[in-house]
Amino acid sequence: MIRTIQEEDVPTYAFVCGDIVFDKPELFAPYKEIVTRLACPVFHTKGNHDMAYGGWSAETSPTIFRKEFGPEFYSFNRGNTHYVVLDDVMYTSNAYYYIGYLSDRQTNWLKQDLSFVKPGSNVILMFHIPVWSLELKENPSAMGSLFNCLQNREHLFELLKPFNAHIFSGHNHSNENYILATNIFEHIHGGICGSWWQSDICTDGTPAGYAVYNIQDDQIDWHYRTTGKEAGYQATWYAAGTDPERPEAVIANVWNWDPAWEVVWYENGELKGKMEQYKGVDPYYKPYFEQNRANWIHTWISVTPTDHLFYAIPSHPGATITIEVTDRFGKKYKAIQLK
């Protein structure tokens, strides 16, 4: 991250979308010391692993966060963009459990806060538990997991109608993008810790990393940055035979895909067209997790489905395959083959 900031050489600030520590408040002090090396402001939101447990109600759960970082919801401006940080992890006072929910206290405050923002402006909201999920994408009328998506999301959508909104969230250790309305884009960020520090791979096959957003006046563009890799590393692909469910197909995993991206393939230098999108699990990382999980501290970790997977079937096994992805901003990248 330090290297990325130095390369960009522009005024920079960082967001941490919750789960700053893993239920160990004693790690807040060394964490804060480490992030000062970024030499830029760092804004935080509370995750489900940053809570105070055992209290009478949800009102007591932010006490540790408040002590370390200040209010659990707040807003500020940078340039033409209005930023809002919220706390959507509602502790249910039952040992460790929580749901994705925004309290009346926050939504009433948010309504007043946004009343001072010019309609049509860019508004970026940050909180931990995502608004949306693959389950809701397939069935928008479903309630969705209490733990993994925001339950009172429709009320938030109503408040955001006058604005061009981007939502930054985390929680799931996978990378997903959802266009929730013509004016609302949610970015669910892959974990910088990969799979809870047991592997530098997220559960959907996304490598551990972080997002980089460039904001100039009213324009916003972004890309995913894999830790230790150059900015051009945006997708991987696997040869035929890697996926037992599609043994004849070459497979691409395009981590930061959204519907404005294009994924095409070439066979022996000839453009063959778009690859077929499908929902599944990364064909390499599924056996990787199964083979290594027994040696990990957190043996409950497993791969999760994603729909940023694509496949194509070559005409013969010995063909030379090239896969090219183009993001929503017109930048082209070659997918990297993983053996």
XYZ file of N, CA and C in Angstrom, residues 244-338:
285
model
N -13.157 -29.945 -13.001
C -13.760 -31.248 -13.318
C -15.197 -31.137 -13.800
N -15.880 -30.021 -13.483
C -17.253 -29.858 -13.942
C -17.320 -29.373 -15.388
N -16.213 -28.798 -15.880
C -16.108 -28.345 -17.272
C -14.746 -28.772 -17.807
N -14.529 -30.051 -17.960
C -13.183 -30.563 -18.245
C -12.587 -30.087 -19.557
N -13.413 -29.690 -20.524
C -12.897 -29.256 -21.821
C -12.713 -27.742 -21.891
N -13.091 -27.042 -20.845
C -13.139 -25.580 -20.896
C -11.910 -24.936 -20.267
N -11.511 -23.788 -20.835
C -10.582 -22.899 -20.147
C -11.429 -21.961 -19.294
N -10.920 -21.609 -18.112
C -11.696 -20.858 -17.125
C -10.955 -19.574 -16.779
N -11.677 -18.472 -16.690
C -11.098 -17.200 -16.248
C -11.823 -16.714 -14.999
N -11.063 -16.189 -14.045
C -11.619 -15.558 -12.851
C -11.248 -14.083 -12.922
N -12.259 -13.232 -13.090
C -12.064 -11.785 -13.279
C -12.582 -11.102 -12.021
N -11.680 -10.860 -11.065
C -12.069 -10.529 -9.699
C -12.936 -9.286 -9.582
N -12.610 -8.239 -10.334
C -13.309 -6.957 -10.144
C -14.376 -6.725 -11.206
N -14.842 -7.814 -11.807
C -15.822 -7.731 -12.879
C -17.106 -7.041 -12.434
N -17.691 -6.281 -13.364
C -19.070 -5.817 -13.241
C -19.653 -5.845 -14.648
N -20.947 -5.598 -14.824
C -21.561 -5.792 -16.144
C -20.995 -4.916 -17.268
N -20.219 -3.894 -16.945
C -19.625 -3.063 -17.987
C -18.298 -3.622 -18.500
N -17.787 -4.687 -17.893
C -16.550 -5.318 -18.347
C -16.831 -6.233 -19.548
N -15.761 -6.535 -20.295
C -15.841 -7.483 -21.402
C -14.717 -8.501 -21.248
N -15.039 -9.773 -21.446
C -14.062 -10.856 -21.322
C -14.082 -11.645 -22.628
N -12.983 -11.578 -23.398
C -12.908 -12.269 -24.691
C -11.714 -13.215 -24.695
N -11.708 -14.139 -25.650
C -10.614 -15.088 -25.736
C -10.153 -15.280 -27.172
N -8.883 -15.628 -27.301
C -8.248 -15.861 -28.588
C -7.722 -17.292 -28.621
N -7.870 -17.931 -29.764
C -7.298 -19.260 -29.976
C -6.312 -19.177 -31.131
N -5.055 -19.471 -30.842
C -3.988 -19.359 -31.843
C -3.998 -17.989 -32.519
N -4.224 -16.959 -31.718
C -4.193 -15.586 -32.206
C -5.480 -15.098 -32.827
N -6.456 -15.954 -32.996
C -7.729 -15.572 -33.625
C -8.765 -15.262 -32.549
N -9.398 -14.093 -32.671
C -10.434 -13.720 -31.723
C -11.635 -14.647 -31.877
N -12.020 -15.290 -30.772
C -13.144 -16.224 -30.804
C -14.424 -15.640 -30.234
N -14.325 -14.486 -29.551
C -15.515 -13.840 -29.028
C -15.549 -13.792 -27.512
N -16.711 -13.519 -26.986
C -16.871 -13.389 -25.551
C -16.898 -14.771 -24.882
N -16.343 -14.825 -23.689
C -16.444 -16.034 -22.882
C -17.805 -16.071 -22.181
N -18.258 -17.257 -21.851
C -19.550 -17.439 -21.188
C -19.386 -17.270 -19.681
N -20.233 -16.426 -19.113
C -20.190 -16.221 -17.670
C -20.978 -17.319 -16.957
N -20.525 -17.698 -15.759
C -21.264 -18.681 -14.990
C -21.005 -18.486 -13.496
N -21.868 -19.064 -12.698
C -21.703 -19.065 -11.248
C -21.053 -20.371 -10.824
N -20.025 -20.271 -9.999
C -19.358 -21.471 -9.526
C -18.293 -21.115 -8.512
N -17.353 -22.041 -8.306
C -16.226 -21.786 -7.423
C -14.946 -21.848 -8.248
N -13.941 -21.121 -7.802
C -12.674 -21.103 -8.514
C -12.126 -22.533 -8.597
N -11.847 -23.039 -9.801
C -11.493 -24.451 -9.952
C -10.138 -24.833 -9.380
N -9.253 -23.869 -9.223
C -7.949 -24.166 -8.635
C -8.014 -24.100 -7.110
N -8.692 -23.072 -6.594
C -8.661 -22.840 -5.159
C -9.560 -23.781 -4.376
N -10.543 -24.391 -5.039
C -11.362 -25.364 -4.319
C -10.499 -26.526 -3.816
N -9.733 -27.224 -4.663
C -8.868 -28.284 -4.115
C -7.760 -27.746 -3.222
N -7.299 -26.520 -3.490
C -6.269 -25.917 -2.635
C -6.767 -25.792 -1.199
N -7.994 -25.273 -1.044
C -8.571 -25.147 0.295
C -8.747 -26.508 0.940
N -9.267 -27.468 0.177
C -9.527 -28.790 0.742
C -8.241 -29.476 1.201
N -7.147 -29.259 0.461
C -5.883 -29.917 0.786
C -5.177 -29.263 1.974
N -5.383 -27.952 2.170
C -4.616 -27.226 3.183
C -5.382 -26.891 4.451
N -6.709 -26.945 4.385
C -7.524 -26.444 5.492
C -7.244 -27.158 6.800
N -6.951 -28.457 6.744
C -6.730 -29.225 7.975
C -5.544 -28.697 8.775
N -4.627 -28.008 8.125
C -3.435 -27.480 8.809
C -3.618 -26.043 9.277
N -4.779 -25.449 9.000
C -5.021 -24.067 9.366
C -5.624 -23.968 10.764
N -5.476 -22.792 11.362
C -6.117 -22.537 12.652
C -7.630 -22.526 12.490
N -8.100 -21.886 11.416
C -9.540 -21.746 11.188
C -9.971 -22.786 10.151
N -10.320 -23.954 10.600
C -10.630 -25.049 9.688
C -12.009 -24.913 9.045
N -12.798 -23.928 9.477
C -14.122 -23.713 8.899
C -14.071 -22.960 7.572
N -12.902 -22.475 7.180
C -12.777 -21.718 5.934
C -13.056 -22.627 4.744
N -13.809 -22.106 3.775
C -14.073 -22.869 2.553
C -14.274 -21.900 1.395
N -14.260 -22.431 0.198
C -14.483 -21.593 -0.980
C -15.952 -21.179 -1.023
N -16.221 -20.055 -1.688
C -17.591 -19.576 -1.840
C -17.889 -19.334 -3.317
N -19.151 -19.492 -3.719
C -19.516 -19.268 -5.124
C -19.354 -17.804 -5.518
N -19.121 -17.593 -6.785
C -19.059 -16.258 -7.352
C -19.561 -16.329 -8.784
N -19.955 -15.197 -9.342
C -20.335 -15.193 -10.761
C -19.349 -14.395 -11.609
N -18.148 -14.095 -11.057
C -17.149 -13.477 -11.937
C -16.204 -14.538 -12.516
N -16.811 -15.665 -12.912
C -16.110 -16.737 -13.607
C -16.611 -16.829 -15.053
N -15.706 -17.213 -15.959
C -16.028 -17.272 -17.387
C -15.362 -18.510 -17.985
N -15.998 -19.088 -19.013
C -15.406 -20.266 -19.638
C -15.561 -20.221 -21.156
N -14.682 -20.959 -21.825
C -14.755 -21.159 -23.270
C -14.146 -22.520 -23.566
N -14.581 -23.156 -24.652
C -14.096 -24.487 -25.010
C -13.253 -24.393 -26.279
N -11.948 -24.620 -26.189
C -11.076 -24.578 -27.376
C -11.449 -25.683 -28.366
N -11.051 -25.476 -29.632
C -11.366 -26.456 -30.663
C -10.497 -27.700 -30.554
N -9.283 -27.553 -29.986
C -8.448 -28.733 -29.754
C -7.536 -28.467 -28.562
N -7.122 -29.514 -27.849
C -6.388 -29.348 -26.586
C -5.068 -28.608 -26.706
N -4.404 -28.668 -27.840
C -3.087 -28.053 -27.958
C -3.106 -26.597 -28.393
N -4.273 -25.988 -28.481
C -4.373 -24.607 -28.956
C -3.709 -23.637 -27.982
N -3.169 -22.553 -28.534
C -2.612 -21.476 -27.715
C -3.736 -20.506 -27.367
N -3.982 -20.322 -26.088
C -5.113 -19.520 -25.619
C -4.615 -18.217 -25.006
N -5.276 -17.131 -25.358
C -5.056 -15.829 -24.726
C -6.404 -15.286 -24.294
N -6.474 -14.779 -23.069
C -7.717 -14.190 -22.564
C -7.472 -12.724 -22.232
N -8.356 -11.878 -22.740
C -8.223 -10.425 -22.559
C -9.469 -9.886 -21.879
N -9.262 -9.062 -20.870
C -10.395 -8.436 -20.182
C -10.285 -6.926 -20.341
N -11.431 -6.287 -20.492
C -11.498 -4.835 -20.612
C -12.426 -4.313 -19.530
N -11.933 -3.404 -18.691
C -12.771 -2.921 -17.591
C -13.725 -1.835 -18.065
N -14.539 -1.350 -17.186
C -15.578 -0.372 -17.542
C -14.995 0.957 -17.988
N -13.707 1.171 -17.746
C -13.061 2.420 -18.142
C -12.253 2.276 -19.429
N -12.382 1.112 -20.090
C -11.707 0.881 -21.358
C -10.277 0.395 -21.245
N -9.812 0.096 -20.049
C -8.451 -0.416 -19.873
C -8.432 -1.917 -20.136
N -7.474 -2.345 -20.952
C -7.372 -3.746 -21.332
C -6.259 -4.433 -20.540
N -6.520 -5.671 -20.151
C -5.552 -6.462 -19.393
C -5.531 -7.882 -19.949
N -4.365 -8.489 -19.941
C -4.248 -9.903 -20.294
C -4.391 -10.730 -18.996
N -5.249 -11.719 -19.037
C -5.360 -12.617 -17.889
C -4.093 -13.464 -17.797
N -3.647 -13.718 -16.583
C -2.435 -14.486 -16.341
C -2.790 -15.956 -16.146
N -2.127 -16.850 -16.892
C -2.408 -18.272 -16.735
C -1.761 -18.808 -15.465
N -2.568 -19.515 -14.681
C -2.067 -20.232 -13.516
C -2.051 -21.719 -13.845
